[in-house]
């Protein structure tokens, strides 16, 4: 595992965008795994900037998003489809035929998750997966608990996540209680993973992950220890508890 600690959110975003940008240049038909949430917004902004400057061509890429809320239409401003359009897709020359995001309004959700996992498999697999991390250590919507799903599934969101994500909704009641999420196994199949973490609210989960070389379903991000090509890019705030513990050991 490689860990890159940057001064702040903007620096973190630039490093991540540079990495993604050079990978798209190397392999124009790359398959990118994309995340939502506040964390990757800066990375997407940088990628849009690079596109506008003529540095990258996105016309041949394929994307798979990690998750989507159950019950929200594509044109609902809180859906992850809408998020991706607003923050990335509508500003670059991506072919929308190559965009894959689970359909949270599918009538048959069991069929939807099965088909999503099949599509993922048939594509040959994600080349580079961008991941955020929940304050509770979740990745995508794989929530801490007694077990974790290996494949794309319909999941119940924990109270922590519903509260954390309510900042985007008018009220707590409006936050969907279920989502479709890639499973831990689906994520681990990516050839390369970049985990982003920014801010103090992520410091505890990041500390638990980076300082303990073990896996537990109660800290879903810990399963990334099983991946052989992982880069963590974080800012100083997210890294603060790890930093403190290193200082304590030195003194
Ligand atoms: C959300 C998403 C995750 C995301 C995480 C952190 O609920 N399902 O994919 O990584 O929680 O979000 P944020 O970046 O807004 O802190």
CSV table of C-alpha atoms and ligand atoms in Angstrom, one decimal:
chain,number,residue,atom,x,y,z
A,1,UNK,CA,0.0,0.0,0.0
A,2,UNK,CA,1.2,3.5,-0.8
A,3,UNK,CA,0.1,6.4,1.3
A,4,UNK,CA,0.3,10.0,0.0
A,5,UNK,CA,-0.4,12.7,2.6
A,6,UNK,CA,-1.1,16.2,1.2
A,7,UNK,CA,-1.4,19.5,2.9
A,8,UNK,CA,-5.1,20.0,2.1
A,9,UNK,CA,-8.2,18.9,0.1
A,10,UNK,CA,-7.1,20.8,-3.1
A,11,UNK,CA,-3.7,19.2,-3.1
A,12,UNK,CA,-5.2,15.8,-2.5
A,13,UNK,CA,-7.6,16.3,-5.4
A,14,UNK,CA,-4.8,17.5,-7.8
A,15,UNK,CA,-2.7,14.4,-7.1
A,16,UNK,CA,-5.6,12.1,-7.6
A,17,UNK,CA,-6.6,13.8,-10.9
A,18,UNK,CA,-3.1,13.7,-12.2
A,19,UNK,CA,-2.9,10.0,-11.5
A,20,UNK,CA,-6.3,9.4,-13.2
A,21,UNK,CA,-5.4,11.7,-16.1
A,22,UNK,CA,-2.1,9.9,-16.9
A,23,UNK,CA,-3.9,6.6,-16.8
A,24,UNK,CA,-6.5,7.7,-19.3
A,25,UNK,CA,-3.7,9.0,-21.5
A,26,UNK,CA,-1.9,5.6,-21.3
A,27,UNK,CA,-5.1,3.6,-21.9
A,28,UNK,CA,-7.8,5.7,-23.7
A,29,UNK,CA,-10.4,2.9,-23.4
A,30,UNK,CA,-9.8,2.6,-19.6
A,31,UNK,CA,-12.6,1.4,-17.3
A,32,UNK,CA,-12.9,3.8,-14.3
A,33,UNK,CA,-14.7,3.0,-11.1
A,34,UNK,CA,-16.2,6.2,-9.8
A,35,UNK,CA,-17.4,7.4,-6.4
A,36,UNK,CA,-19.7,10.1,-5.2
A,37,UNK,CA,-19.9,12.2,-2.1
A,38,UNK,CA,-18.0,15.4,-1.3
A,39,UNK,CA,-14.6,13.8,-1.4
A,40,UNK,CA,-14.1,13.2,-5.1
A,41,UNK,CA,-15.7,16.5,-6.3
A,42,UNK,CA,-12.3,18.3,-6.3
A,43,UNK,CA,-10.8,15.5,-8.4
A,44,UNK,CA,-13.6,15.7,-10.9
A,45,UNK,CA,-13.1,19.5,-11.1
A,46,UNK,CA,-9.5,19.0,-11.9
A,47,UNK,CA,-10.3,16.3,-14.5
A,48,UNK,CA,-12.8,18.7,-16.2
A,49,UNK,CA,-10.1,21.4,-16.2
A,50,UNK,CA,-7.6,19.0,-17.8
A,51,UNK,CA,-10.2,18.1,-20.4
A,52,UNK,CA,-10.9,21.8,-21.2
A,53,UNK,CA,-7.2,22.4,-21.6
A,54,UNK,CA,-7.1,19.6,-24.1
A,55,UNK,CA,-5.0,17.3,-22.0
A,56,UNK,CA,-7.3,14.4,-21.8
A,57,UNK,CA,-9.8,12.7,-24.2
A,58,UNK,CA,-12.6,10.8,-22.4
A,59,UNK,CA,-14.4,9.7,-25.5
A,60,UNK,CA,-13.4,6.0,-25.2
A,61,UNK,CA,-13.6,5.5,-21.4
A,62,UNK,CA,-16.2,3.3,-19.6
A,63,UNK,CA,-17.3,4.0,-16.1
A,64,UNK,CA,-18.9,2.0,-13.3
A,65,UNK,CA,-20.3,3.8,-10.3
A,66,UNK,CA,-20.1,2.3,-6.9
A,67,UNK,CA,-23.6,2.9,-5.7
A,68,UNK,CA,-27.0,4.6,-6.0
A,69,UNK,CA,-29.9,5.3,-3.6
A,70,UNK,CA,-33.0,3.1,-4.0
A,71,UNK,CA,-36.1,5.1,-5.0
A,72,UNK,CA,-34.5,8.2,-6.5
A,73,UNK,CA,-35.0,9.1,-10.1
A,74,UNK,CA,-32.0,10.0,-12.3
A,75,UNK,CA,-33.2,13.6,-12.4
A,76,UNK,CA,-33.5,13.8,-8.6
A,77,UNK,CA,-30.7,16.2,-7.5
A,78,UNK,CA,-29.8,13.8,-4.7
A,79,UNK,CA,-29.4,10.8,-7.0
A,80,UNK,CA,-25.9,9.7,-7.7
A,81,UNK,CA,-26.7,9.7,-11.4
A,82,UNK,CA,-27.5,13.4,-11.2
A,83,UNK,CA,-24.4,14.0,-9.1
A,84,UNK,CA,-22.2,12.4,-11.7
A,85,UNK,CA,-23.8,14.4,-14.5
A,86,UNK,CA,-23.4,17.6,-12.7
A,87,UNK,CA,-19.9,17.1,-11.3
A,88,UNK,CA,-18.2,15.3,-14.2
A,89,UNK,CA,-20.1,13.8,-17.2
A,90,UNK,CA,-21.8,16.9,-18.6
A,91,UNK,CA,-18.5,18.8,-18.8
A,92,UNK,CA,-16.4,16.2,-20.6
A,93,UNK,CA,-16.6,14.2,-23.9
A,94,UNK,CA,-17.7,10.9,-22.3
A,95,UNK,CA,-20.0,8.7,-24.3
A,96,UNK,CA,-23.0,8.3,-22.0
A,97,UNK,CA,-23.6,4.8,-23.5
A,98,UNK,CA,-20.4,3.8,-21.6
A,99,UNK,CA,-21.7,5.1,-18.3
A,100,UNK,CA,-22.9,2.5,-15.8
A,101,UNK,CA,-24.7,3.5,-12.6
A,102,UNK,CA,-27.1,1.2,-10.8
A,103,UNK,CA,-30.8,2.1,-11.4
A,104,UNK,CA,-32.3,2.9,-8.0
A,105,UNK,CA,-35.7,3.0,-9.5
A,106,UNK,CA,-35.6,-0.4,-11.1
A,107,UNK,CA,-38.9,-2.3,-10.6
A,108,UNK,CA,-37.0,-5.5,-9.9
A,109,UNK,CA,-34.1,-4.6,-7.7
A,110,UNK,CA,-32.8,-8.2,-7.4
A,111,UNK,CA,-32.6,-8.4,-11.2
A,112,UNK,CA,-30.9,-5.0,-11.3
A,113,UNK,CA,-28.1,-5.9,-8.9
A,114,UNK,CA,-27.5,-9.2,-10.7
A,115,UNK,CA,-27.3,-7.5,-14.1
A,116,UNK,CA,-25.0,-4.8,-12.7
A,117,UNK,CA,-22.6,-7.4,-11.4
A,118,UNK,CA,-22.7,-9.3,-14.7
A,119,UNK,CA,-22.1,-6.1,-16.7
A,120,UNK,CA,-19.1,-5.4,-14.4
A,121,UNK,CA,-17.8,-8.9,-15.0
A,122,UNK,CA,-18.3,-8.9,-18.8
A,123,UNK,CA,-16.5,-5.5,-19.1
A,124,UNK,CA,-13.3,-7.3,-18.1
A,125,UNK,CA,-13.2,-5.4,-14.8
A,126,UNK,CA,-12.4,-1.9,-13.5
A,127,UNK,CA,-8.9,-0.7,-14.2
A,128,UNK,CA,-8.8,2.0,-11.6
A,129,UNK,CA,-11.4,2.4,-8.8
A,130,UNK,CA,-11.7,5.7,-6.9
A,131,UNK,CA,-13.1,5.2,-3.4
A,132,UNK,CA,-14.1,7.6,-0.6
A,133,UNK,CA,-14.6,6.4,3.0
A,134,UNK,CA,-17.5,7.0,5.3
A,135,UNK,CA,-16.8,8.3,8.8
A,136,UNK,CA,-17.8,4.8,10.0
A,137,UNK,CA,-15.3,3.1,7.7
A,138,UNK,CA,-17.8,2.2,5.0
A,139,UNK,CA,-16.7,2.0,1.4
A,140,UNK,CA,-19.4,2.5,-1.3
A,141,UNK,CA,-22.5,1.6,0.8
A,142,UNK,CA,-20.9,-1.4,2.5
A,143,UNK,CA,-21.8,-0.6,6.0
A,144,UNK,CA,-20.2,-2.0,9.2
A,145,UNK,CA,-22.0,-5.0,10.6
A,146,UNK,CA,-22.0,-8.7,11.1
A,147,UNK,CA,-21.4,-9.5,7.4
A,148,UNK,CA,-20.6,-7.8,4.2
A,149,UNK,CA,-21.8,-8.6,0.7
A,150,UNK,CA,-19.3,-9.8,-1.8
A,151,UNK,CA,-21.3,-8.8,-4.9
A,152,UNK,CA,-23.5,-5.9,-5.9
A,153,UNK,CA,-26.6,-5.9,-3.6
A,154,UNK,CA,-29.4,-3.9,-2.1
A,155,UNK,CA,-28.3,-2.7,1.3
A,156,UNK,CA,-29.7,-1.0,4.3
A,157,UNK,CA,-28.0,2.2,5.3
A,158,UNK,CA,-26.9,2.6,8.9
A,159,UNK,CA,-28.2,5.5,11.0
A,160,UNK,CA,-24.7,7.1,11.0
A,161,UNK,CA,-24.8,7.2,7.2
A,162,UNK,CA,-28.3,8.4,7.0
A,163,UNK,CA,-27.4,11.3,9.4
A,164,UNK,CA,-24.1,12.0,7.6
A,165,UNK,CA,-25.8,12.1,4.2
A,166,UNK,CA,-28.8,14.1,5.4
A,167,UNK,CA,-26.8,17.3,4.8
A,168,UNK,CA,-27.7,17.0,1.1
A,169,UNK,CA,-31.4,16.6,1.7
A,170,UNK,CA,-34.1,18.9,3.0
A,171,UNK,CA,-34.7,16.7,6.0
A,172,UNK,CA,-33.6,13.4,7.6
A,173,UNK,CA,-36.9,11.8,6.5
A,174,UNK,CA,-36.1,12.4,2.8
A,175,UNK,CA,-32.8,10.4,3.0
A,176,UNK,CA,-33.4,6.9,1.4
A,177,UNK,CA,-32.9,4.1,3.8
A,178,UNK,CA,-31.7,1.7,1.2
A,179,UNK,CA,-29.2,1.7,-1.6
A,180,UNK,CA,-27.7,-0.5,-4.3
A,181,UNK,CA,-24.0,-0.9,-3.7
A,182,UNK,CA,-21.2,-2.8,-5.3
A,183,UNK,CA,-20.0,-5.5,-2.8
A,184,UNK,CA,-16.6,-5.8,-1.2
A,185,UNK,CA,-15.7,-8.5,-3.7
A,186,UNK,CA,-16.7,-6.4,-6.7
A,187,UNK,CA,-14.5,-3.6,-5.4
A,188,UNK,CA,-11.5,-5.8,-4.7
A,189,UNK,CA,-11.6,-7.1,-8.3
A,190,UNK,CA,-10.5,-3.7,-9.5
A,191,UNK,CA,-7.0,-3.8,-10.8
A,192,UNK,CA,-6.0,-0.7,-8.9
A,193,UNK,CA,-7.7,1.3,-6.2
A,194,UNK,CA,-7.2,4.9,-5.1
A,195,UNK,CA,-8.8,5.6,-1.7
A,196,UNK,CA,-9.4,9.3,-0.9
A,197,UNK,CA,-9.9,10.7,2.5
A,198,UNK,CA,-10.2,14.3,3.6
A,199,UNK,CA,-11.0,16.1,6.8
A,200,UNK,CA,-11.1,15.3,10.5
A,201,UNK,CA,-14.3,13.4,10.2
A,202,UNK,CA,-12.4,10.6,8.4
A,203,UNK,CA,-9.4,10.6,10.8
A,204,UNK,CA,-10.7,7.8,13.1
A,205,UNK,CA,-11.7,5.4,10.3
A,206,UNK,CA,-8.4,6.1,8.5
A,207,UNK,CA,-6.4,5.6,11.7
A,208,UNK,CA,-8.1,2.2,12.4
A,209,UNK,CA,-7.4,1.2,8.8
A,210,UNK,CA,-3.8,2.3,8.4
A,211,UNK,CA,-2.5,1.4,11.8
A,212,UNK,CA,-4.1,-2.1,12.2
A,213,UNK,CA,-3.1,-4.8,9.8
A,214,UNK,CA,-6.3,-6.9,10.1
A,215,UNK,CA,-9.7,-7.1,8.5
A,216,UNK,CA,-13.1,-6.9,10.1
A,217,UNK,CA,-16.6,-6.5,8.7
A,218,UNK,CA,-17.1,-3.8,11.4
A,219,UNK,CA,-14.6,-1.7,9.4
A,220,UNK,CA,-15.4,-2.4,5.8
A,221,UNK,CA,-12.4,-0.3,4.5
A,222,UNK,CA,-10.1,-2.8,6.3
A,223,UNK,CA,-10.8,-5.3,3.5
A,224,UNK,CA,-8.6,-3.1,1.3
A,225,UNK,CA,-5.7,-4.7,3.1
A,226,UNK,CA,-6.3,-7.6,0.8
A,227,UNK,CA,-5.6,-5.6,-2.3
A,228,UNK,CA,-2.2,-5.5,-3.8
A,229,UNK,CA,-2.4,-2.2,-5.7
A,230,UNK,CA,-3.8,0.3,-3.4
A,231,UNK,CA,-2.9,4.0,-3.0
A,232,UNK,CA,-4.3,6.1,-0.2
A,233,UNK,CA,-4.3,9.8,-0.9
A,234,UNK,CA,-5.4,11.9,2.0
A,235,UNK,CA,-5.0,15.3,3.5
A,236,UNK,CA,-3.3,16.2,6.8
A,237,UNK,CA,-6.6,16.4,8.7
A,238,UNK,CA,-7.7,12.9,7.7
A,239,UNK,CA,-4.2,11.7,8.6
A,240,UNK,CA,-4.0,13.6,11.9
A,241,UNK,CA,-4.6,10.6,14.2
A,242,UNK,CA,-2.1,8.4,12.4
A,243,UNK,CA,0.4,11.3,12.6
A,244,UNK,CA,-0.2,11.7,16.3
A,245,UNK,CA,0.3,8.0,17.0
A,246,UNK,CA,3.6,8.0,15.1
A,247,UNK,CA,4.8,11.0,17.1
A,248,UNK,CA,3.8,9.2,20.4
A,249,UNK,CA,5.8,6.2,19.3
A,250,UNK,CA,8.8,8.3,18.5
A,251,UNK,CA,8.7,10.2,21.9
B,1,LIG,C1,-21.3,8.0,0.8
B,1,LIG,C2,-21.0,7.1,-0.4
B,1,LIG,C3,-19.6,6.7,-0.4
B,1,LIG,C4,-18.7,7.8,0.0
B,1,LIG,C5,-18.9,8.1,1.5
B,1,LIG,C6,-18.2,9.4,2.0
B,1,LIG,O1,-22.4,7.7,1.5
B,1,LIG,N1,-21.9,6.0,-0.5
B,1,LIG,O2,-19.2,6.1,-1.6
B,1,LIG,O3,-17.4,7.5,-0.1
B,1,LIG,O4,-20.3,8.1,1.8
B,1,LIG,O5,-18.9,10.5,1.5
B,1,LIG,P1,-18.2,12.0,1.6
B,1,LIG,O6,-17.1,12.0,0.6
B,1,LIG,O7,-19.3,12.9,1.3
B,1,LIG,O8,-17.7,12.1,3.0
